[in-house]
Tab-separated table of C-alpha atoms in Angstrom:
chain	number	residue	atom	x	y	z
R	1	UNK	CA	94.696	98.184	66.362
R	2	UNK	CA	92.552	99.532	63.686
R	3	UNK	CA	92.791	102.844	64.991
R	4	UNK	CA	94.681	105.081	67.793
R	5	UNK	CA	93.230	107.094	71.063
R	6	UNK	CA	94.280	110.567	70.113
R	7	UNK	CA	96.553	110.230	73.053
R	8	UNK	CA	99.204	107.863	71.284
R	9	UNK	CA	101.337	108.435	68.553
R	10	UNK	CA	103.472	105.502	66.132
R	11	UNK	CA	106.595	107.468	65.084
R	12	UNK	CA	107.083	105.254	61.991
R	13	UNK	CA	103.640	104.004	60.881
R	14	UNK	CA	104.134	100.467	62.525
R	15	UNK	CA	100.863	99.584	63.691
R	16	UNK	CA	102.040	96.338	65.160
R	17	UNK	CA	102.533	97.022	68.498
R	18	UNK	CA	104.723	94.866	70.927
R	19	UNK	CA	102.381	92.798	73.624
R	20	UNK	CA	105.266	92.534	76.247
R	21	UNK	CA	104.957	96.616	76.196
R	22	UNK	CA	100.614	96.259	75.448
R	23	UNK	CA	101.046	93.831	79.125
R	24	UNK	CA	102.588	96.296	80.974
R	25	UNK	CA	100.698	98.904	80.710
R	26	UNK	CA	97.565	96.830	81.123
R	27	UNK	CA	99.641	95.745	84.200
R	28	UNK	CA	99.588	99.232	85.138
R	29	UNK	CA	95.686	99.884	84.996
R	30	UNK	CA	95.346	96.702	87.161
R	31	UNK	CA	97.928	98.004	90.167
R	32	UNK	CA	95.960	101.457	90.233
R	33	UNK	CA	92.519	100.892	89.084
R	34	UNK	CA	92.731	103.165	86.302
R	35	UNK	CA	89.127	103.229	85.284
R	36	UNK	CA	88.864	106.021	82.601
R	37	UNK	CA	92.438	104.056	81.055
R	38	UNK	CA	90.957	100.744	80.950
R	39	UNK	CA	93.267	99.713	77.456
R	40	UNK	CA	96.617	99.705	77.438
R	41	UNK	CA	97.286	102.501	74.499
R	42	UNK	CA	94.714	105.261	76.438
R	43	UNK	CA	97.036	105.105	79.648
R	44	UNK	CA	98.609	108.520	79.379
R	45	UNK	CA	100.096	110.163	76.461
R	46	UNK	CA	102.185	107.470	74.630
R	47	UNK	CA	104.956	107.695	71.542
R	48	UNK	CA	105.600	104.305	70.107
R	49	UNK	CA	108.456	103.495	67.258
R	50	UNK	CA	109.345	100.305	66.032
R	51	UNK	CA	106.485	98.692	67.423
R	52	UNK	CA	107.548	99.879	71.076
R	53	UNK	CA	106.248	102.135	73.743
R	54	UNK	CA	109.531	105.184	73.271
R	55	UNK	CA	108.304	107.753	75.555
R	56	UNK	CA	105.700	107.391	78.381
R	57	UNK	CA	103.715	110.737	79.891
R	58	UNK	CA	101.899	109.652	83.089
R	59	UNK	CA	101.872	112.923	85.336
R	60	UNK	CA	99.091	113.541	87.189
R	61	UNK	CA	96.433	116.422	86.530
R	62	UNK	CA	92.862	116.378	87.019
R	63	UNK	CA	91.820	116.303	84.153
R	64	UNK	CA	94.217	113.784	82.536
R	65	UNK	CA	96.292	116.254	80.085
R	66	UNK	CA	99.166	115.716	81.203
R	67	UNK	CA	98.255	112.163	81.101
R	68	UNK	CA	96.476	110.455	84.066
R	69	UNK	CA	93.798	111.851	85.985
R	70	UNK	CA	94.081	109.096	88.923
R	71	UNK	CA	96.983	109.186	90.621
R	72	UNK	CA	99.331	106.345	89.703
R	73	UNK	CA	100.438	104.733	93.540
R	74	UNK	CA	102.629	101.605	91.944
R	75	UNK	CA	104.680	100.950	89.224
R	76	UNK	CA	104.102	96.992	88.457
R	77	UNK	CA	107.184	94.572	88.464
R	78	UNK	CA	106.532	94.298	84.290
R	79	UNK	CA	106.918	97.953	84.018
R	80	UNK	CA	110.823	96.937	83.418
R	81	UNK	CA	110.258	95.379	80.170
R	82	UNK	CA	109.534	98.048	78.612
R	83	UNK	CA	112.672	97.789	77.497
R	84	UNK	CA	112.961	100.983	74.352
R	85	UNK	CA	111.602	103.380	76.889
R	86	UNK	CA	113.474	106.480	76.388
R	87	UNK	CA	111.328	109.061	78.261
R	88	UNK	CA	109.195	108.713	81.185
R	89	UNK	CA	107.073	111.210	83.167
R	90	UNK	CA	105.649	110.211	85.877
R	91	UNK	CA	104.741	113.598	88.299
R	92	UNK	CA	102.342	114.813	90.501
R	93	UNK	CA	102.006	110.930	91.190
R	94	UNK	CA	101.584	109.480	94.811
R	95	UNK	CA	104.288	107.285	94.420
R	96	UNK	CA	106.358	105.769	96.911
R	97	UNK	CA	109.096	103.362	95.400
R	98	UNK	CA	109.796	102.538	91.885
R	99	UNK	CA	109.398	98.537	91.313
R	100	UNK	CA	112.998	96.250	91.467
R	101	UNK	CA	112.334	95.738	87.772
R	102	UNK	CA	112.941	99.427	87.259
R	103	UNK	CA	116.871	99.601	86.346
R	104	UNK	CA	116.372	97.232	83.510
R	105	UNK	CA	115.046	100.146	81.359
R	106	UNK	CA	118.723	100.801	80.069
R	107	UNK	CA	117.443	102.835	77.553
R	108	UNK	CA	115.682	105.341	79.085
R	109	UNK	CA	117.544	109.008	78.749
R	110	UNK	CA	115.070	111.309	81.057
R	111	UNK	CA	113.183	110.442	83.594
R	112	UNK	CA	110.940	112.681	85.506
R	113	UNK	CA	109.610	111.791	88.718
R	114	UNK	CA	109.062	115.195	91.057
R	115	UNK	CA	106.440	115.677	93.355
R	116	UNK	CA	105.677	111.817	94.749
R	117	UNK	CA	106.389	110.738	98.297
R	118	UNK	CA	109.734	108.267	96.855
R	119	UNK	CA	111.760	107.398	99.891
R	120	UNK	CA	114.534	105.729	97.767
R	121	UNK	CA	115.757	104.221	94.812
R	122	UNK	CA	116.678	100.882	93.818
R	123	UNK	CA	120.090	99.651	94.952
R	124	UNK	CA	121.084	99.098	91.031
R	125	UNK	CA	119.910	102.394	89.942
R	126	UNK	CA	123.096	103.172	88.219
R	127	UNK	CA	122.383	99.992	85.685
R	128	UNK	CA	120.311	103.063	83.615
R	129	UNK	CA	123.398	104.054	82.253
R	130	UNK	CA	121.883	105.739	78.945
R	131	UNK	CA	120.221	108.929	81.396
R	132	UNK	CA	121.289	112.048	80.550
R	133	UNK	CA	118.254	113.880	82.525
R	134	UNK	CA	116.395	112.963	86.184
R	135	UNK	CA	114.432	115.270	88.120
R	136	UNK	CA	113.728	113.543	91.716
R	137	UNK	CA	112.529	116.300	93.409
R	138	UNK	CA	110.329	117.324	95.823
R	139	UNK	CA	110.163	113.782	97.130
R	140	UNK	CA	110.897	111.868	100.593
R	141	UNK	CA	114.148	110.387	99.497
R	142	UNK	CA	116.691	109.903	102.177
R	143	UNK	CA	119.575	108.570	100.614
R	144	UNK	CA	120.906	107.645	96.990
R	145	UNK	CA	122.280	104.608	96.124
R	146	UNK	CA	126.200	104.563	95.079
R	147	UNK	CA	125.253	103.176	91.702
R	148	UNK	CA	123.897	106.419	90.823
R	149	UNK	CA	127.696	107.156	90.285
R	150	UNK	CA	127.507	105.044	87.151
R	151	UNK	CA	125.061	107.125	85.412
R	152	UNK	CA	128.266	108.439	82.747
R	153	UNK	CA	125.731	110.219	80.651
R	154	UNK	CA	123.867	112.492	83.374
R	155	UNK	CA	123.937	115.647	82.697
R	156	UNK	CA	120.675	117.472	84.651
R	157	UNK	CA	120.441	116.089	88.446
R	158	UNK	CA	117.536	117.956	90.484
R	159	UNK	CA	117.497	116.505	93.776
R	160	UNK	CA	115.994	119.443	96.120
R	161	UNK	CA	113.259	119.408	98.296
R	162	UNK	CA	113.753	115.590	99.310
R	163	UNK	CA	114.360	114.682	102.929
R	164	UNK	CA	118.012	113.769	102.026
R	165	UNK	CA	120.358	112.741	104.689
R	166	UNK	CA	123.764	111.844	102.891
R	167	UNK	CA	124.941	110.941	99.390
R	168	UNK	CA	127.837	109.189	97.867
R	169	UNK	CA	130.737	110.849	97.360
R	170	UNK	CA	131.393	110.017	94.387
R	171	UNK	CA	128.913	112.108	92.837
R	172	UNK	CA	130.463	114.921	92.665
R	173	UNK	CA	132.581	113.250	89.776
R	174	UNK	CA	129.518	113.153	87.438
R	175	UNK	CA	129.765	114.926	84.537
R	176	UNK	CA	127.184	117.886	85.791
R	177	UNK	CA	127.711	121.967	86.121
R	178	UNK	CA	127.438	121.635	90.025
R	179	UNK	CA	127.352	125.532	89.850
R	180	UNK	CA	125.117	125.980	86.617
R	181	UNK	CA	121.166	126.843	86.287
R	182	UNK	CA	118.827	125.784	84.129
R	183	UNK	CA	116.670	127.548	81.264
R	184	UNK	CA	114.104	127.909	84.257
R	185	UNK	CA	116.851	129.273	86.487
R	186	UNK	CA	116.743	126.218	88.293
R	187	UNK	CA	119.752	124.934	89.834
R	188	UNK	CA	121.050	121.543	88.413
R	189	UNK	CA	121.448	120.323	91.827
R	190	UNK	CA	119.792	121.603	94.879
């Protein structure tokens, strides 16, 4: 590319850009008719390093600042290999399920999600084993898969305002404050 939308940033200068990463997100303007994104690097705000997409901002406003301003209503089955995704945010979205594809991202760390209509998670959730942060809130999910259990590295868990009907027990062995707040006075876990 011989030059950037003002919307993505290369970390280290590498202007060659990985085309399993470039297909994905073109994947993604296909699923949801994203006319105003209609190349890859203008879908939301992007970070890139070593030549692949690092951290993802896709939330939902109006007018696009906060990175799309049509609501995104699929995640495409290619949206796993984007493998070096560390941070995604995807709220204020109208989405309902997160593709099977989805827990091959093993390195993403946060993950922000709040404010869709999600009804559940994949069964192999857990396989993201490198996230320290998820915010699932204000969803419709109605159960959590036991994988999630295998998330070592979790340390921020907001689950309230979902239509949640049990969990595993084993959550309660993650390594999170149950009792603690965040810097928003936010419960971890609500």
């Amino acid at each position: 590319f011989d030059e950037l939308p003002e919307t993505a940033t290369v970390l280290d200068g590498n202007s060659c850009l990985s085309n399993v990463d470039l297909d994905a997100l073109s994947d993604l303007i296909e699923a949801n008719g994203l006319v105003d994104d209609s190349i890859a690097l203008e879908v939301g705000n992007q970070t890139w390093n070593g030549g692949r997409l690092f951290i993802l901002q896709a939330s939902y406003s109006p007018s696009g600042t906060d990175g799309v301003n049509t609501q995104l209503t699929t995640l495409p089955e290619s949206f796993g290999n984007l493998s070096e995704l560390a941070s995604l945010y995807l709220e204020w979205n109208s989405l309902d399920s997160l593709p099977n594809s989805f827990s091959q991202l093993t390195s993403l760390s946060s993950f922000t999600i709040n404010n869709n209509w999600l009804t559940s998670l994949p069964e192999d959730f857990g396989n993201i084993n490198q996230l320290y942060f998820l915010d699932l809130g204000y969803n419709q999910i109605s159960s959590i898969p036991e994988s999630i259990c295998q998330l070592v590295s979790l340390q921020y868990l907001y689950l309230f305002n979902n239509q949640l009907d049990s969990i595993p027990e084993c959550i309660c062995e993650l390594n999170i404050d149950w009792s603690g707040f965040d810097g928003g006075n936010f419960p971890y876990f609500g």
